[in-house]
Amino acid sequence: MPEIRRSACPLDCPDACTLDVEVEGDRVVAVRGSHVNPVTDGFICGKVARIDRHLYGPERVLTPLLRAGARGEGRWTAISWDEALDRSASALRELAAEHGPRTVLPCTYGGSNGYLTQDSHDLRFFTRLGASRILRTLCAMPSGRAQVGLYGKMPGVALTDYVHARLIVVWGCNPHATGIHLVPRIKEARARGARLVVVDPRRTSLARQADLHLAVRPGTDLPVALALLRWLFASGRADRDFLARRCTGVAELERRVQPWTLEAAASEAGLDPVVLEAFARLYADSDPAVIRCGWGVERNRNGGAATAAILALPAVGGKFTGRAGGYTMSNTGAWALDSERAAGVDGPPTRDVNLCQLGSALTELQDPRVHMLFVYNCNPLATVPDQEAVRRGLMRDDLFTVVHDAVMTDTATLADLVLPATTFLENDELTRGYGSLILNRARPAAPAPGEARSNAWLFDRLLERMGLDRPDDAVDADSMTRAILEDAEEGQRLAEELAECGAAIPAVGLHPVQLETVQPRTAGGTIDLVPESLDAECPGLLYDYAPDPATEAYPLALISPASTRTISSTFGQLVTGPARLLVHPEDARERELAEGAMVRIFNELGEVHCPVQVSTEVRPGVVLLPKGLWARRTANGATSNSLIPATLTDLGGGGCFNDARVQVEALA
Ligand SMILES: Nc1nc2c(c(=O)[nH]1)N[C@H]1C(S)=C(S)[C@@H](COP(=O)(O)OP(=O)(O)OC[C@H]3O[C@@H](n4cnc5c(=O)[nH]c(N)nc54)[C@H](O)[C@@H]3O)O[C@H]1N2
Ligand SMILES: Nc1nc2c(c(=O)[nH]1)N[C@H]1C(S)=C(S)[C@@H](COP(=O)(O)OP(=O)(O)OC[C@H]3O[C@@H](n4cnc5c(=O)[nH]c(N)nc54)[C@H](O)[C@@H]3O)O[C@H]1N2
Ligand SMILES: [Mo]
């Protein structure tokens, strides 16, 4: 008889679903959404519903593997964990002795968003070792800086409260792929008469249903949002009373928006100014109005300022009008848990390496060079800009690369040592949503196949082997969970709720009302529309616009948003068939590209070979290849990141994924 076990999904998605996992013998046979998390509401995405193919598929790494042939040749020798740990520890010891511990670079991003797999056991190990510190900038840095700059860590409108909105603005977000539980809430709001505006260069499925779709050129949200702000000020629709009472920087913001008339912004963004004005009026006229700001906005040279300008709209428009009035960006601010402090993360000063610039860190950085790369929760060859530089780095003879992952990723194929990781259904986890307002505590639902071990287990063994452990360290999952909760003010209540049903809600509850039940958490408790800290960090000043990087040689903007079938590159091994580049019919005609033609997409950084799909889903001047593709999905093994520059966003040092400018031609 199958048994149902409770679990939760810690993958990089806003929804943080609670799950019912059906287990037969030692195997997971089915996964369904449960009702514990109200956002999940009993259904889940197709990726996790079919996760058995990932857990028990042919790509699963089952034992530690030591490279046996040339790098990338695919010949491996299975070794024991004891030998794998000994080899890792002796490589760490020898390289640190020769070059100093900063020669070791951990490489980690978003494989699992749980506190037990990131920023706890792992960070304690690398920090005490004195390794170089990786700045985890691949995502959410520019938008995070903007949000914290204007509002502090104020939680946003609950996704479940969208049903109450009269106007929903979905800005640079594609929930149909990236957080599916918002979609039925938008549908319900629409059924009750709400209007929908979508700002996206792509005609997403929500854009097709929208009252207004603003198909902006990538990277032009900043002038668009500034023009909306200017219109609100100029047409007497700004809420002057609210601004005077609750905000700082009002006059300065009003000054900085001046260059951006609706006409100027529309021209820069490739929009009809009439449509932009219609949007401005609709926003001013609708209450409650909510903006779902996504991460498509941030992935370019203007991404931080653009997010800040969008988040300024509800303040200037006086849109904090109760439940469903305001904005949602990331909701992590609902939690005050500090896993680093609880884990005892401390160590000697070291140096920072920006993950978006991993390629140059591996090929150019000196004093000391990186001689050991330790990859976990990450597949950098698939997900980091300037893929060819990352590849050259990983191919270095004098670099020892360890990859801890559940499957043989593109990055793992170039490693020296591959260590088998558990998946979230096989290890303990404590995780909070960044959309859902929920904290989940999951126990292993099924035994791990083969010799797979969790991050917590691995980094605690290495800590011991390197003699860096201390008697009062929290080690196993229960003691780390306890330490994290005990460290927090509301820990006692959270612990009790978790013990009862495996989930807990934050102190702000499930329905925070912005500027009513939750307040700005800036130093002065005000909304800071032009924070000095952001001015200090920006090249130029906050809200300065950097123009499109297109050139005559590379006129097309390549965007690489999320696809429905993977989470970044996770589950990418399960997707077969060639990836296709979406090209607008006008751009295809100009280049004489027929549907299905093999093309070369190229710029000065690299090239990708794949077939085209001619489609009005993208606007003219924009081509699209999804993020997270595995090498096998293109004819030459390169993916969008081989065309993406390692330049950084205006705030937070983030990735400019959508600043790639390319040319496309038929492959002879
Ligand atoms: N199925 C699935 N779900 C996921 C993920 C996944 O890969 N697959 N990834 C997870 C992660 S890591 C994240 S960060 C979130 C991201 O979730 P989203 O916020 O939805 O982010 P993206 O898919 O990057 O981009 C969203 C939209 O922005 C558009 N876009 C691109 N450039 C611009 C621009 O300059 N301006 C505007 N206005 N729009 C632009 C794209 O066309 C896309 O439709 O989703 C999470 N959920
Ligand atoms: N071209 C392009 N590239 C992008 C983006 C884009 O918009 N365009 N978006 C970026 C975004 S939003 C993000 S968030 C990043 C994500 O970049 P990455 O963090 O590299 O994300 P994934 O590709 O999902 O790789 C995570 C890996 O961690 C592994 N993993 C999962 N759980 C565990 C665990 O418990 N332990 C260990 N050891 N491993 C585990 C998974 O199997 C997977 O191979 O990619 C970025 N890359
Ligand atoms: Mo992300």
PDB file of C-alpha atoms and ligand atoms in Angstrom, residues 10-12 54 108-113 117 138-140 295-296 298-299 355 375-385 403-407 409 411 419-424 427 429 434 453-455 458-459 558-562 566-571 573 625-630 639-642 644 657-658, ligand 2:
ATOM      1  CA  PRO A  10      12.203  24.401  -1.709  1.00  0.00           C
ATOM      2  CA  LEU A  11      13.063  24.929  -5.386  1.00  0.00           C
ATOM      3  CA  ASP A  12      13.645  28.449  -6.670  1.00  0.00           C
ATOM      4  CA  HIS A  54      14.441  13.163 -12.038  1.00  0.00           C
ATOM      5  CA  THR A 108      26.495  28.222  -5.288  1.00  0.00           C
ATOM      6  CA  TYR A 109      23.192  29.780  -6.178  1.00  0.00           C
ATOM      7  CA  GLY A 110      19.596  28.630  -6.237  1.00  0.00           C
ATOM      8  CA  GLY A 111      19.337  24.825  -6.405  1.00  0.00           C
ATOM      9  CA  SER A 112      17.377  24.745  -3.191  1.00  0.00           C
ATOM     10  CA  ASN A 113      16.180  27.807  -1.315  1.00  0.00           C
ATOM     11  CA  THR A 117      21.052  23.507   2.100  1.00  0.00           C
ATOM     12  CA  LEU A 138      22.651  35.690 -10.391  1.00  0.00           C
ATOM     13  CA  CYS A 139      19.191  36.869  -9.443  1.00  0.00           C
ATOM     14  CA  ALA A 140      17.205  39.260  -7.262  1.00  0.00           C
ATOM     15  CA  TRP A 295      12.427  39.615 -12.239  1.00  0.00           C
ATOM     16  CA  GLY A 296      12.320  40.241 -15.980  1.00  0.00           C
ATOM     17  CA  GLU A 298      16.000  43.633 -13.353  1.00  0.00           C
ATOM     18  CA  ARG A 299      18.110  41.660 -15.785  1.00  0.00           C
ATOM     19  CA  LEU A 355      29.180  34.918  -9.463  1.00  0.00           C
ATOM     20  CA  VAL A 375      30.061  23.786  -6.950  1.00  0.00           C
ATOM     21  CA  TYR A 376      26.773  22.978  -5.221  1.00  0.00           C
ATOM     22  CA  ASN A 377      23.174  24.218  -5.697  1.00  0.00           C
ATOM     23  CA  CYS A 378      24.352  25.579  -9.018  1.00  0.00           C
ATOM     24  CA  ASN A 379      25.001  24.680 -12.637  1.00  0.00           C
ATOM     25  CA  PRO A 380      27.189  27.612 -13.676  1.00  0.00           C
ATOM     26  CA  LEU A 381      28.068  26.348 -17.148  1.00  0.00           C
ATOM     27  CA  ALA A 382      24.355  26.577 -17.952  1.00  0.00           C
ATOM     28  CA  THR A 383      23.327  29.633 -15.930  1.00  0.00           C
ATOM     29  CA  VAL A 384      26.177  32.169 -15.685  1.00  0.00           C
ATOM     30  CA  PRO A 385      26.908  34.916 -18.270  1.00  0.00           C
ATOM     31  CA  VAL A 403      30.512  19.313  -8.105  1.00  0.00           C
ATOM     32  CA  HIS A 404      27.899  18.168  -5.611  1.00  0.00           C
ATOM     33  CA  ASP A 405      24.643  17.574  -7.482  1.00  0.00           C
ATOM     34  CA  ALA A 406      21.875  15.019  -7.851  1.00  0.00           C
ATOM     35  CA  VAL A 407      22.360  14.692 -11.612  1.00  0.00           C
ATOM     36  CA  THR A 409      24.861  18.482 -15.124  1.00  0.00           C
ATOM     37  CA  THR A 411      29.080  21.641 -15.204  1.00  0.00           C
ATOM     38  CA  LEU A 419      29.549  13.953  -5.394  1.00  0.00           C
ATOM     39  CA  PRO A 420      25.996  12.571  -5.307  1.00  0.00           C
ATOM     40  CA  ALA A 421      23.488  14.944  -3.687  1.00  0.00           C
ATOM     41  CA  THR A 422      20.074  14.195  -2.281  1.00  0.00           C
ATOM     42  CA  THR A 423      17.007  15.929  -3.674  1.00  0.00           C
ATOM     43  CA  PHE A 424      14.567  17.765  -1.450  1.00  0.00           C
ATOM     44  CA  ASN A 427      16.628  15.287   2.892  1.00  0.00           C
ATOM     45  CA  GLU A 429      14.610  21.043   4.838  1.00  0.00           C
ATOM     46  CA  TYR A 434       9.537  34.384  -1.506  1.00  0.00           C
ATOM     47  CA  ARG A 453      24.035  12.740   0.744  1.00  0.00           C
ATOM     48  CA  SER A 454      22.647  16.140   1.690  1.00  0.00           C
ATOM     49  CA  ASN A 455      24.565  19.409   1.675  1.00  0.00           C
ATOM     50  CA  LEU A 458      28.670  16.880   3.271  1.00  0.00           C
ATOM     51  CA  PHE A 459      29.731  20.212   4.734  1.00  0.00           C
ATOM     52  CA  LEU A 558      18.162  38.380 -27.046  1.00  0.00           C
ATOM     53  CA  ILE A 559      16.050  37.614 -23.979  1.00  0.00           C
ATOM     54  CA  SER A 560      16.162  34.307 -22.119  1.00  0.00           C
ATOM     55  CA  PRO A 561      13.250  34.076 -19.680  1.00  0.00           C
ATOM     56  CA  ALA A 562      12.106  31.057 -17.692  1.00  0.00           C
ATOM     57  CA  THR A 566      12.662  23.614 -16.041  1.00  0.00           C
ATOM     58  CA  ILE A 567      13.542  25.741 -13.033  1.00  0.00           C
ATOM     59  CA  SER A 568      16.563  27.595 -14.329  1.00  0.00           C
ATOM     60  CA  SER A 569      18.495  24.525 -15.533  1.00  0.00           C
ATOM     61  CA  THR A 570      17.036  22.118 -12.965  1.00  0.00           C
ATOM     62  CA  PHE A 571      15.208  19.217 -14.686  1.00  0.00           C
ATOM     63  CA  GLN A 573      18.055  16.730 -18.590  1.00  0.00           C
ATOM     64  CA  LEU A 625      15.895  31.490 -26.290  1.00  0.00           C
ATOM     65  CA  PRO A 626      14.803  30.121 -22.878  1.00  0.00           C
ATOM     66  CA  LYS A 627      17.120  30.194 -19.857  1.00  0.00           C
ATOM     67  CA  GLY A 628      18.539  27.055 -18.336  1.00  0.00           C
ATOM     68  CA  LEU A 629      19.000  25.030 -21.536  1.00  0.00           C
ATOM     69  CA  TRP A 630      21.379  22.118 -21.318  1.00  0.00           C
ATOM     70  CA  THR A 639      23.303  28.256 -25.011  1.00  0.00           C
ATOM     71  CA  SER A 640      22.075  31.817 -24.488  1.00  0.00           C
ATOM     72  CA  ASN A 641      24.692  32.528 -21.849  1.00  0.00           C
ATOM     73  CA  SER A 642      27.426  32.203 -24.456  1.00  0.00           C
ATOM     74  CA  ILE A 644      25.433  37.261 -22.610  1.00  0.00           C
ATOM     75  CA  PHE A 657      21.004  38.569 -19.071  1.00  0.00           C
ATOM     76  CA  ASN A 658      18.677  40.558 -21.319  1.00  0.00           C
TER      77      ASN A 658
HETATM   78  N1  LIG B   2      20.404  33.146 -19.832  1.00  0.00           N
HETATM   79  C1  LIG B   2      19.909  33.313 -18.605  1.00  0.00           C
HETATM   80  N2  LIG B   2      20.518  32.727 -17.578  1.00  0.00           N
HETATM   81  C2  LIG B   2      20.031  32.879 -16.337  1.00  0.00           C
HETATM   82  C3  LIG B   2      18.874  33.640 -16.102  1.00  0.00           C
HETATM   83  C4  LIG B   2      18.254  34.278 -17.205  1.00  0.00           C
HETATM   84  O1  LIG B   2      17.250  34.998 -17.058  1.00  0.00           O
HETATM   85  N3  LIG B   2      18.797  34.086 -18.445  1.00  0.00           N
HETATM   86  N4  LIG B   2      18.341  33.743 -14.847  1.00  0.00           N
HETATM   87  C5  LIG B   2      19.149  33.470 -13.712  1.00  0.00           C
HETATM   88  C6  LIG B   2      18.362  33.105 -12.540  1.00  0.00           C
HETATM   89  S1  LIG B   2      16.900  33.905 -12.302  1.00  0.00           S
HETATM   90  C7  LIG B   2      18.792  32.229 -11.634  1.00  0.00           C
HETATM   91  S2  LIG B   2      17.965  32.093 -10.144  1.00  0.00           S
HETATM   92  C8  LIG B   2      19.996  31.433 -11.885  1.00  0.00           C
HETATM   93  C9  LIG B   2      19.936  30.025 -11.336  1.00  0.00           C
HETATM   94  O2  LIG B   2      21.137  29.401 -11.555  1.00  0.00           O
HETATM   95  P1  LIG B   2      21.544  28.086 -10.748  1.00  0.00           P
HETATM   96  O3  LIG B   2      21.593  28.330  -9.298  1.00  0.00           O
HETATM   97  O4  LIG B   2      22.763  27.550 -11.384  1.00  0.00           O
HETATM   98  O5  LIG B   2      20.238  27.190 -10.909  1.00  0.00           O
HETATM   99  P2  LIG B   2      19.948  25.786 -11.559  1.00  0.00           P
HETATM  100  O6  LIG B   2      20.245  25.828 -12.987  1.00  0.00           O
HETATM  101  O7  LIG B   2      18.582  25.447 -11.200  1.00  0.00           O
HETATM  102  O8  LIG B   2      20.985  24.847 -10.872  1.00  0.00           O
HETATM  103  C10 LIG B   2      20.859  24.443  -9.578  1.00  0.00           C
HETATM  104  C11 LIG B   2      21.536  23.082  -9.422  1.00  0.00           C
HETATM  105  O9  LIG B   2      21.486  22.746  -8.043  1.00  0.00           O
HETATM  106  C12 LIG B   2      21.160  21.378  -7.930  1.00  0.00           C
HETATM  107  N5  LIG B   2      20.560  21.161  -6.608  1.00  0.00           N
HETATM  108  C13 LIG B   2      19.266  21.241  -6.246  1.00  0.00           C
HETATM  109  N6  LIG B   2      19.104  20.962  -4.939  1.00  0.00           N
HETATM  110  C14 LIG B   2      20.333  20.694  -4.448  1.00  0.00           C
HETATM  111  C15 LIG B   2      20.829  20.317  -3.157  1.00  0.00           C
HETATM  112  O10 LIG B   2      20.096  20.192  -2.183  1.00  0.00           O
HETATM  113  N7  LIG B   2      22.163  20.135  -3.051  1.00  0.00           N
HETATM  114  C16 LIG B   2      23.014  20.280  -4.106  1.00  0.00           C
HETATM  115  N8  LIG B   2      24.316  20.096  -3.898  1.00  0.00           N
HETATM  116  N9  LIG B   2      22.576  20.610  -5.331  1.00  0.00           N
HETATM  117  C17 LIG B   2      21.260  20.808  -5.500  1.00  0.00           C
HETATM  118  C18 LIG B   2      20.229  21.111  -9.086  1.00  0.00           C
HETATM  119  O11 LIG B   2      20.186  19.732  -9.420  1.00  0.00           O
HETATM  120  C19 LIG B   2      20.820  21.998 -10.185  1.00  0.00           C
HETATM  121  O12 LIG B   2      21.713  21.297 -11.009  1.00  0.00           O
HETATM  122  O13 LIG B   2      20.192  31.341 -13.291  1.00  0.00           O
HETATM  123  C20 LIG B   2      20.355  32.563 -13.919  1.00  0.00           C
HETATM  124  N10 LIG B   2      20.667  32.302 -15.309  1.00  0.00           N
END
